[in-house]
Short mmCIF file of C-alpha atoms and ligand atoms in Angstrom, two decimals:
data_model
loop_
_atom_site.label_atom_id
_atom_site.label_comp_id
_atom_site.label_asym_id
_atom_site.label_seq_id
_atom_site.Cartn_x
_atom_site.Cartn_y
_atom_site.Cartn_z
CA MET I 1 113.18 102.37 86.70
CA THR I 2 111.57 98.95 87.82
CA THR I 3 108.87 98.65 90.24
CA ASN I 4 107.34 96.15 92.16
CA TYR I 5 103.81 95.17 93.40
CA PHE I 6 102.97 92.57 95.81
CA ASN I 7 99.71 91.46 97.44
CA PRO I 8 99.25 87.72 98.55
CA VAL I 9 95.56 87.94 99.60
CA GLN I 10 93.06 85.85 97.45
CA SER I 11 89.95 87.88 97.34
CA VAL I 12 86.40 86.35 96.98
CA TYR I 13 83.93 89.17 96.08
CA GLY I 14 79.99 89.23 95.68
CA PRO I 15 76.68 89.11 97.14
CA GLY I 16 76.54 85.71 98.98
CA ALA I 17 80.32 85.34 99.15
CA LEU I 18 79.92 84.55 102.88
CA LEU I 19 78.63 81.07 101.96
CA ARG I 20 82.16 80.17 100.71
CA LEU I 21 83.69 80.31 104.10
CA PRO I 22 83.18 76.47 104.68
CA GLY I 23 85.11 75.79 101.36
CA LEU I 24 87.92 78.08 102.35
CA LEU I 25 88.08 76.46 105.76
CA ALA I 26 88.46 72.94 104.27
CA GLY I 27 87.71 71.14 107.55
CA ARG I 28 89.83 73.41 109.66
CA LYS I 29 88.63 74.63 113.06
CA ALA I 30 87.84 78.34 113.25
CA ALA I 31 87.81 81.18 115.84
CA LEU I 32 85.35 83.96 115.04
CA VAL I 33 86.31 87.56 115.90
CA THR I 34 83.46 89.95 115.54
CA PHE I 35 81.63 93.02 116.93
CA PRO I 36 79.05 93.10 119.64
CA GLU I 37 76.14 94.10 117.63
CA ALA I 38 76.48 91.14 115.51
CA ARG I 39 74.18 89.01 117.63
CA ALA I 40 71.39 91.47 117.65
CA ILE I 41 71.42 92.03 113.78
CA GLY I 42 71.18 88.32 113.35
CA LEU I 43 74.95 88.14 111.85
CA LEU I 44 76.23 85.72 114.64
CA ASP I 45 73.30 83.25 114.15
CA ARG I 46 73.87 83.31 110.33
CA LEU I 47 77.70 82.62 110.87
CA GLU I 48 76.85 79.75 113.44
CA ALA I 49 74.60 78.31 110.76
CA VAL I 50 77.25 78.73 107.93
CA LEU I 51 80.17 77.37 109.88
CA GLY I 52 78.56 74.52 111.79
CA ASP I 53 80.92 72.45 113.65
CA SER I 54 83.85 74.02 112.35
CA LEU I 55 83.24 77.15 114.68
CA ALA I 56 85.31 76.13 117.91
CA CYS I 57 85.65 79.84 119.64
CA VAL I 58 83.78 82.95 119.73
CA ILE I 59 85.10 86.34 120.40
CA ASP I 60 82.24 88.80 119.89
CA GLN I 61 83.01 91.79 121.87
CA VAL I 62 85.44 93.97 119.78
CA ARG I 63 84.73 97.50 120.18
CA PRO I 64 85.98 100.31 117.83
CA ASN I 65 89.57 101.16 117.67
CA PRO I 66 91.15 98.32 119.41
CA ASP I 67 93.08 99.57 122.65
CA VAL I 68 96.00 97.65 124.27
CA ALA I 69 94.00 97.74 127.63
CA GLU I 70 91.15 95.50 126.37
CA LEU I 71 93.22 93.61 123.66
CA ALA I 72 95.61 92.41 126.31
CA ALA I 73 92.88 90.19 128.19
CA THR I 74 91.54 89.18 124.79
CA TRP I 75 94.83 88.12 123.49
CA GLU I 76 95.84 86.17 126.41
CA GLY I 77 92.24 84.65 126.84
CA PHE I 78 92.46 83.68 122.95
CA TRP I 79 95.87 81.85 123.40
CA ARG I 80 94.66 80.07 126.42
CA GLN I 81 91.16 78.91 125.18
CA CYS I 82 91.32 78.98 121.31
CA ALA I 83 94.93 77.73 120.81
CA GLN I 84 93.79 74.63 118.97
CA VAL I 85 92.08 76.46 115.91
CA GLU I 86 94.00 76.78 112.84
CA VAL I 87 92.16 79.68 111.46
CA VAL I 88 90.83 82.89 112.69
CA ILE I 89 87.89 84.47 110.90
CA ALA I 90 87.40 88.30 111.36
CA VAL I 91 83.78 89.38 110.53
CA GLY I 92 83.58 93.19 111.15
CA GLY I 93 84.96 96.50 110.27
CA GLY I 94 88.68 97.51 110.64
CA SER I 95 88.36 97.24 114.40
CA ALA I 96 87.46 93.49 114.25
CA ILE I 97 89.97 92.51 111.34
CA ASP I 98 92.90 94.55 113.13
CA THR I 99 92.09 92.80 116.48
CA ALA I 100 92.32 89.41 114.48
CA LYS I 101 95.58 90.53 113.25
CA ALA I 102 96.87 90.82 116.61
CA LEU I 103 95.20 87.74 118.11
CA MET I 104 96.61 85.58 115.29
CA VAL I 105 100.29 86.00 116.20
CA GLY I 106 101.48 84.42 119.42
CA ASN I 107 104.68 83.92 121.55
CA ASP I 108 106.07 81.47 123.65
CA SER I 109 105.59 83.53 126.95
CA GLY I 110 101.69 83.79 126.35
CA SER I 111 102.23 87.39 127.44
CA PHE I 112 100.91 90.30 125.38
CA SER I 113 103.00 92.86 126.84
CA ASP I 114 105.92 91.34 124.77
CA MET I 115 104.10 92.52 121.62
CA ILE I 116 103.12 96.13 123.00
CA ASN I 117 106.69 96.55 124.34
CA ALA I 118 108.11 95.70 120.93
CA LEU I 119 105.71 97.85 119.34
CA ALA I 120 106.11 100.84 121.43
CA GLY I 121 109.83 100.53 121.27
CA ASP I 122 110.05 100.09 117.60
CA VAL I 123 111.73 96.72 117.74
CA PRO I 124 110.18 93.75 115.92
CA PHE I 125 107.60 91.45 117.51
CA ARG I 126 108.97 87.87 116.81
CA PRO I 127 105.87 85.56 117.02
CA THR I 128 106.48 81.88 117.33
CA ARG I 129 102.85 80.61 117.01
CA PHE I 130 100.60 81.78 113.93
CA LYS I 131 96.96 81.19 112.70
CA THR I 132 95.58 81.87 109.27
CA LEU I 133 93.28 84.83 108.77
CA ILE I 134 90.19 85.05 106.87
CA ALA I 135 89.12 88.69 106.83
CA VAL I 136 85.39 89.32 106.11
CA PRO I 137 84.85 93.23 106.13
CA THR I 138 81.21 94.38 107.01
CA THR I 139 82.29 97.88 106.33
CA ALA I 140 83.49 99.41 103.04
CA GLY I 141 86.43 101.44 103.85
CA THR I 142 89.54 100.15 105.70
CA GLY I 143 90.90 97.78 103.18
CA SER I 144 92.39 95.86 106.14
CA GLU I 145 91.32 92.73 104.31
CA VAL I 146 93.91 92.97 101.89
CA THR I 147 96.63 94.69 104.07
CA PRO I 148 99.22 93.17 106.46
CA TRP I 149 98.96 95.90 108.98
CA ALA I 150 96.74 96.52 112.24
CA THR I 151 96.43 99.77 113.84
CA ILE I 152 96.40 99.32 117.80
CA TRP I 153 95.67 102.30 120.00
CA ASP I 154 96.86 103.29 123.41
CA ARG I 155 94.49 105.90 124.85
CA GLU I 156 96.04 106.10 128.30
CA GLN I 157 99.59 106.87 126.62
CA GLN I 158 97.86 108.78 123.58
CA LYS I 159 99.67 106.71 121.17
CA LYS I 160 98.85 104.74 118.01
CA TYR I 161 100.82 101.62 116.99
CA SER I 162 101.21 99.82 113.82
CA LEU I 163 101.52 95.98 113.92
CA HIS I 164 103.06 94.82 110.74
CA LEU I 165 104.43 91.47 110.30
CA ARG I 166 104.93 89.03 107.24
CA GLU I 167 102.40 86.63 108.94
CA THR I 168 99.53 89.31 109.43
CA TRP I 169 98.68 89.24 105.73
CA PRO I 170 95.19 87.74 105.41
CA ALA I 171 95.01 84.35 103.45
CA TYR I 172 91.53 85.27 102.09
CA ALA I 173 89.35 88.27 102.00
CA VAL I 174 85.83 87.47 101.53
CA ILE I 175 83.92 90.56 100.53
CA ASP I 176 80.16 90.24 100.70
CA PRO I 177 78.15 93.50 100.22
CA GLU I 178 75.00 91.91 101.69
CA LEU I 179 77.04 92.22 105.10
CA MET I 180 77.13 96.02 104.80
CA LEU I 181 73.33 96.56 104.50
CA SER I 182 73.16 96.86 108.26
CA LEU I 183 75.70 99.39 108.53
CA PRO I 184 74.53 102.85 109.82
CA ALA I 185 74.65 105.74 107.80
CA SER I 186 77.31 107.32 110.03
CA VAL I 187 79.80 104.35 109.71
CA THR I 188 78.93 104.05 105.95
CA LEU I 189 80.09 107.71 105.54
CA GLN I 190 83.13 107.23 107.67
CA SER I 191 84.36 103.97 106.19
CA GLY I 192 83.66 105.53 102.50
CA LEU I 193 85.81 108.46 103.24
CA ASP I 194 88.47 106.24 104.77
CA ALA I 195 88.61 104.48 101.23
CA LEU I 196 88.93 107.62 99.63
CA SER I 197 91.78 108.70 101.79
CA HIS I 198 93.71 105.59 101.37
CA ALA I 199 93.58 105.90 97.37
CA LEU I 200 94.56 109.68 97.32
CA GLU I 201 97.21 108.85 99.91
CA SER I 202 98.71 106.03 97.89
CA ILE I 203 98.87 108.45 94.96
CA TRP I 204 100.85 111.26 96.68
CA ASN I 205 103.16 108.80 97.93
CA VAL I 206 106.75 108.23 97.69
CA ASN I 207 106.10 104.42 97.37
CA ALA I 208 103.61 104.76 94.42
CA ASN I 209 104.04 102.24 91.57
CA PRO I 210 102.07 101.86 88.34
CA VAL I 211 100.10 98.90 89.55
CA SER I 212 99.07 100.87 92.72
CA ASP I 213 98.11 103.94 90.82
CA THR I 214 95.70 101.94 88.70
CA PHE I 215 93.88 100.73 91.78
CA ALA I 216 94.06 104.16 93.20
CA ILE I 217 92.48 105.93 90.19
CA ALA I 218 89.68 103.69 90.07
CA ALA I 219 89.08 103.71 93.82
CA VAL I 220 88.96 107.78 93.63
CA ARG I 221 86.66 107.81 90.84
CA GLU I 222 84.24 105.31 91.86
CA THR I 223 84.07 106.37 95.61
CA MET I 224 83.37 109.79 94.58
CA GLU I 225 80.56 108.71 92.26
CA VAL I 226 79.02 105.98 94.36
CA LEU I 227 79.18 107.42 98.05
CA PRO I 228 76.77 110.31 97.69
CA GLN I 229 74.40 107.99 96.08
CA LEU I 230 74.85 105.36 98.75
CA MET I 231 74.25 107.82 101.38
CA ARG I 232 70.78 108.54 99.78
CA GLN I 233 69.85 104.67 99.46
CA LEU I 234 71.66 102.90 102.01
CA ASP I 235 69.82 99.66 101.63
CA ASP I 236 70.59 99.31 97.78
CA ILE I 237 72.66 96.21 97.41
CA GLY I 238 74.04 97.37 93.85
CA LEU I 239 75.38 100.59 95.61
CA ARG I 240 76.96 98.65 98.62
CA GLY I 241 78.62 96.27 96.12
CA ARG I 242 80.29 99.10 94.25
CA MET I 243 81.40 100.85 97.24
CA ALA I 244 83.03 97.72 98.62
CA LEU I 245 84.65 97.03 95.50
CA ALA I 246 86.03 100.66 95.62
CA ALA I 247 87.17 100.25 98.99
CA LEU I 248 88.89 97.09 98.08
CA LYS I 249 90.73 98.61 95.19
CA ALA I 250 91.92 101.45 97.80
CA GLY I 251 93.10 98.64 99.94
CA MET I 252 95.12 97.10 97.19
CA ALA I 253 96.62 100.30 96.30
CA PHE I 254 97.84 101.37 99.68
CA SER I 255 98.57 97.88 100.60
CA ASN I 256 101.95 98.59 98.72
CA THR I 257 102.42 102.30 99.56
CA LYS I 258 101.13 102.44 103.18
CA THR I 259 99.37 105.94 103.87
CA ALA I 260 100.76 109.32 104.04
CA LEU I 261 100.15 112.87 105.59
CA ALA I 262 96.38 112.83 105.99
CA HIS I 263 96.56 109.39 108.03
CA SER I 264 99.54 111.04 109.98
CA ILE I 265 97.31 113.79 111.17
CA SER I 266 94.24 111.70 111.64
CA TYR I 267 96.01 109.55 114.52
CA GLU I 268 96.51 112.96 116.58
CA MET I 269 93.02 114.05 115.74
CA THR I 270 91.41 110.60 116.95
CA LEU I 271 93.63 110.62 120.11
CA ARG I 272 93.09 114.18 121.14
CA TYR I 273 89.52 115.02 119.68
CA GLY I 274 87.88 111.67 119.34
CA LEU I 275 87.15 111.81 115.65
CA PRO I 276 86.37 108.66 114.16
CA HIS I 277 89.25 107.30 111.87
CA GLY I 278 87.18 107.90 108.44
CA ILE I 279 86.58 111.46 109.33
CA ALA I 280 89.78 112.16 110.99
CA CYS I 281 91.64 110.97 107.78
CA SER I 282 89.43 112.53 105.26
CA PHE I 283 88.81 116.10 106.68
CA PRO I 284 92.65 117.11 105.88
CA LEU I 285 92.35 115.69 102.17
CA PRO I 286 92.03 119.10 100.54
CA MET I 287 94.64 120.64 102.57
CA VAL I 288 97.03 117.87 101.68
CA LEU I 289 95.96 117.98 98.06
CA GLU I 290 96.99 121.55 97.94
CA ARG I 291 100.52 120.70 99.34
CA ALA I 292 100.80 117.71 97.04
CA ILE I 293 100.30 119.54 93.76
CA GLY I 294 103.32 120.74 91.90
CA LYS I 295 105.79 118.63 93.91
CA ASP I 296 106.15 116.07 91.02
CA ALA I 297 104.87 115.96 87.53
CA GLY I 298 104.06 112.26 87.32
CA ARG I 299 102.17 112.41 90.48
CA ASP I 300 100.19 115.51 89.40
CA ALA I 301 99.13 113.63 86.20
CA VAL I 302 97.74 110.74 88.15
CA LEU I 303 96.14 113.15 90.52
CA ALA I 304 94.39 114.83 87.76
CA GLN I 305 93.32 111.46 86.32
CA ALA I 306 91.92 110.29 89.65
CA LEU I 307 90.12 113.55 90.47
CA GLY I 308 88.91 114.21 86.75
CA VAL I 309 89.33 118.09 86.77
CA PRO I 310 92.35 120.41 86.15
CA LEU I 311 94.34 120.32 89.32
CA VAL I 312 94.19 124.03 89.86
CA GLN I 313 90.43 123.36 90.77
CA ALA I 314 91.02 120.26 92.42
CA PRO I 315 91.32 121.22 96.10
CA ARG I 316 88.23 123.19 95.89
CA LEU I 317 86.26 120.31 94.14
CA LEU I 318 87.44 117.72 96.73
CA ALA I 319 86.55 120.17 99.78
CA GLN I 320 82.96 120.69 98.11
CA PHE I 321 82.71 116.88 97.75
CA ILE I 322 83.54 116.16 101.41
CA GLU I 323 81.57 119.10 102.72
CA GLY I 324 78.77 118.09 100.64
CA LEU I 325 78.77 114.88 102.61
CA GLY I 326 78.48 116.89 105.90
CA VAL I 327 82.14 116.69 106.96
CA ASN I 328 84.00 119.95 107.70
CA THR I 329 87.37 120.40 105.99
CA ARG I 330 89.27 122.95 108.27
CA PHE I 331 91.12 122.33 111.73
CA ALA I 332 89.29 125.24 113.00
CA ASP I 333 85.98 123.45 112.40
CA TYR I 334 87.34 120.90 115.03
CA GLY I 335 87.98 123.41 117.64
CA VAL I 336 91.79 123.29 116.83
CA GLY I 337 93.42 126.69 116.95
CA GLU I 338 95.94 127.96 114.28
CA GLU I 339 98.94 127.38 116.55
CA GLU I 340 98.05 124.02 117.47
CA ALA I 341 97.19 122.94 113.98
CA ARG I 342 100.53 124.26 112.74
CA ALA I 343 102.37 122.20 115.51
CA MET I 344 100.01 119.10 114.72
CA LEU I 345 100.83 119.20 110.95
CA LEU I 346 104.50 119.68 111.71
CA HIS I 347 104.33 116.68 114.04
CA ALA I 348 102.39 114.48 111.48
CA GLN I 349 105.01 115.30 108.67
CA GLN I 350 107.79 113.75 110.94
CA GLY I 351 105.88 110.73 111.73
CA ALA I 352 106.52 107.41 109.78
CA ARG I 353 103.43 107.92 107.57
CA GLY I 354 103.92 111.54 107.20
CA LYS I 355 107.46 110.79 105.72
CA ASN I 356 105.58 108.79 102.79
CA PHE I 357 104.02 112.12 101.65
CA ILE I 358 105.57 113.48 98.26
CA GLY I 359 105.81 117.07 99.64
CA ALA I 360 106.92 116.34 103.11
CA ALA I 361 109.00 119.34 103.73
CA THR I 362 107.30 122.46 104.87
CA ALA I 363 104.36 123.54 107.13
CA GLU I 364 102.41 126.28 105.99
CA SER I 365 99.04 127.67 106.52
CA THR I 366 96.64 125.40 108.30
CA THR I 367 93.41 127.03 107.59
N1 LIG T 401 94.62 97.85 109.10
C1 LIG T 401 94.39 98.82 108.30
O1 LIG T 401 95.03 98.98 107.24
C2 LIG T 401 93.41 99.99 108.47
C3 LIG T 401 92.96 100.72 107.68
C4 LIG T 401 92.30 101.92 107.94
C5 LIG T 401 91.46 101.80 109.41
N2 LIG T 401 91.91 101.00 110.19
C6 LIG T 401 91.40 100.97 111.66
O2 LIG T 401 90.12 100.53 111.49
C7 LIG T 401 89.09 101.06 112.60
C8 LIG T 401 87.97 101.62 111.86
O3 LIG T 401 87.27 100.58 111.18
P1 LIG T 401 85.76 100.85 110.49
O4 LIG T 401 85.68 102.23 109.95
O5 LIG T 401 85.74 99.66 109.56
O6 LIG T 401 84.92 100.71 111.84
P2 LIG T 401 84.82 99.81 113.10
O7 LIG T 401 85.40 98.46 112.69
O8 LIG T 401 85.55 100.57 114.07
O9 LIG T 401 83.23 99.81 113.33
C9 LIG T 401 82.53 101.00 113.44
C10 LIG T 401 81.28 100.59 114.18
O10 LIG T 401 80.35 100.03 113.32
C11 LIG T 401 79.99 98.67 113.92
N3 LIG T 401 79.70 97.73 112.49
C12 LIG T 401 80.65 97.38 111.98
N4 LIG T 401 79.89 96.79 110.70
C13 LIG T 401 78.78 96.80 110.93
C14 LIG T 401 77.47 96.15 110.24
N5 LIG T 401 77.87 95.62 109.14
N6 LIG T 401 76.41 96.54 110.59
C15 LIG T 401 76.31 97.20 111.78
N7 LIG T 401 77.29 97.82 112.61
C16 LIG T 401 78.39 97.42 111.99
C17 LIG T 401 80.94 98.24 114.79
O11 LIG T 401 80.65 97.49 115.64
C18 LIG T 401 81.18 99.49 115.49
O12 LIG T 401 80.65 99.95 116.44
C19 LIG T 401 89.99 101.94 113.16
O13 LIG T 401 90.60 101.60 114.41
C20 LIG T 401 91.25 102.27 112.11
O14 LIG T 401 92.46 102.69 112.73
C21 LIG T 401 92.86 99.94 109.99
FE1 LIG T 402 92.40 104.76 106.94
#
């Protein structure tokens, strides 16, 4: 059997990587998409200084989990006021990068509802105008800097959409761990666990290949080693750098496989219970691991290599690891009863991401 691995993003990694932005722009005008706290923590001033006259447009009010209600006005404003720029620079967590992926594709009508109608109806959105994306993550977790998809939420309709176009791959990922030093403990934990989830989900995945496995094994091992240390020393640039690299590798892994059952569960938990993405997609990991073991000998071998213990011990070890970081691992801990959890699991298995799971057949006990 032959396999195929593809990732077109050029990654620039290391402390101080931010200073590479002017070179990457090469004289082109840019719009900056970032999060509201960027001004208060001095990041926006720094970006303005680094980018100088290249910076033509700033969108700095991107809040967590981009929602269609807010995105509509931002998108239409972007295509009215920033249409002249060639490049969009997203500086922030997954929310800022995913917002930029939605902004970078435009259509002739100038109406955002075309995009949402297409996403909701599962028909492709066919943009006619495009920008180039430079993704600069300030969290270490989502991997959005090396994937082509954006998660867009619709809280009113209780839905999650995935925007995925050939044009929404970033051209560059600029990963500067210095930008992560200001990240609070809560988001450091959430995003670190998101990276762990991406790596494991790419292993128990029908789309896994030897290259994605190589990235995933490294990402699981490094995240499990580094994240607990980082939570004790948030201002350690060396640990920030190692976690950023682990998240990048997890991103490289799932950029080719997409996610699987844990993420499919997470969308319901975020929409119904308001759980932050990184918690919602990591608390079910031991439960999903139990269901993955024994489904495929090849996948078992890769899981054993990633987790570094005999698989019979692995679900317990993974639960202890996640609980040791203060995150409960059972549905009941989040107020979800046995019946609702069973129904949620069944629904998650039938979702697009759930179908990527190697053991996507049965819903068993959920505790
Ligand atoms: N596209 C993908 O492949 C992908 C993958 C996983 C998750 N996601 C999406 O990404 C989002 C989660 O992203 P996230 O975990 O990176 O968090 P986030 O972008 O939602 O940010 C969380 C909070 O941290 C703040 N913040 C970010 N960086 C900071 C910094 N350096 N200093 C201080 N504050 C900072 C933000 O303003 C926000 O309040 C979710 O919407 C999720 O669905 C997308
Ligand atoms: Fe995720």
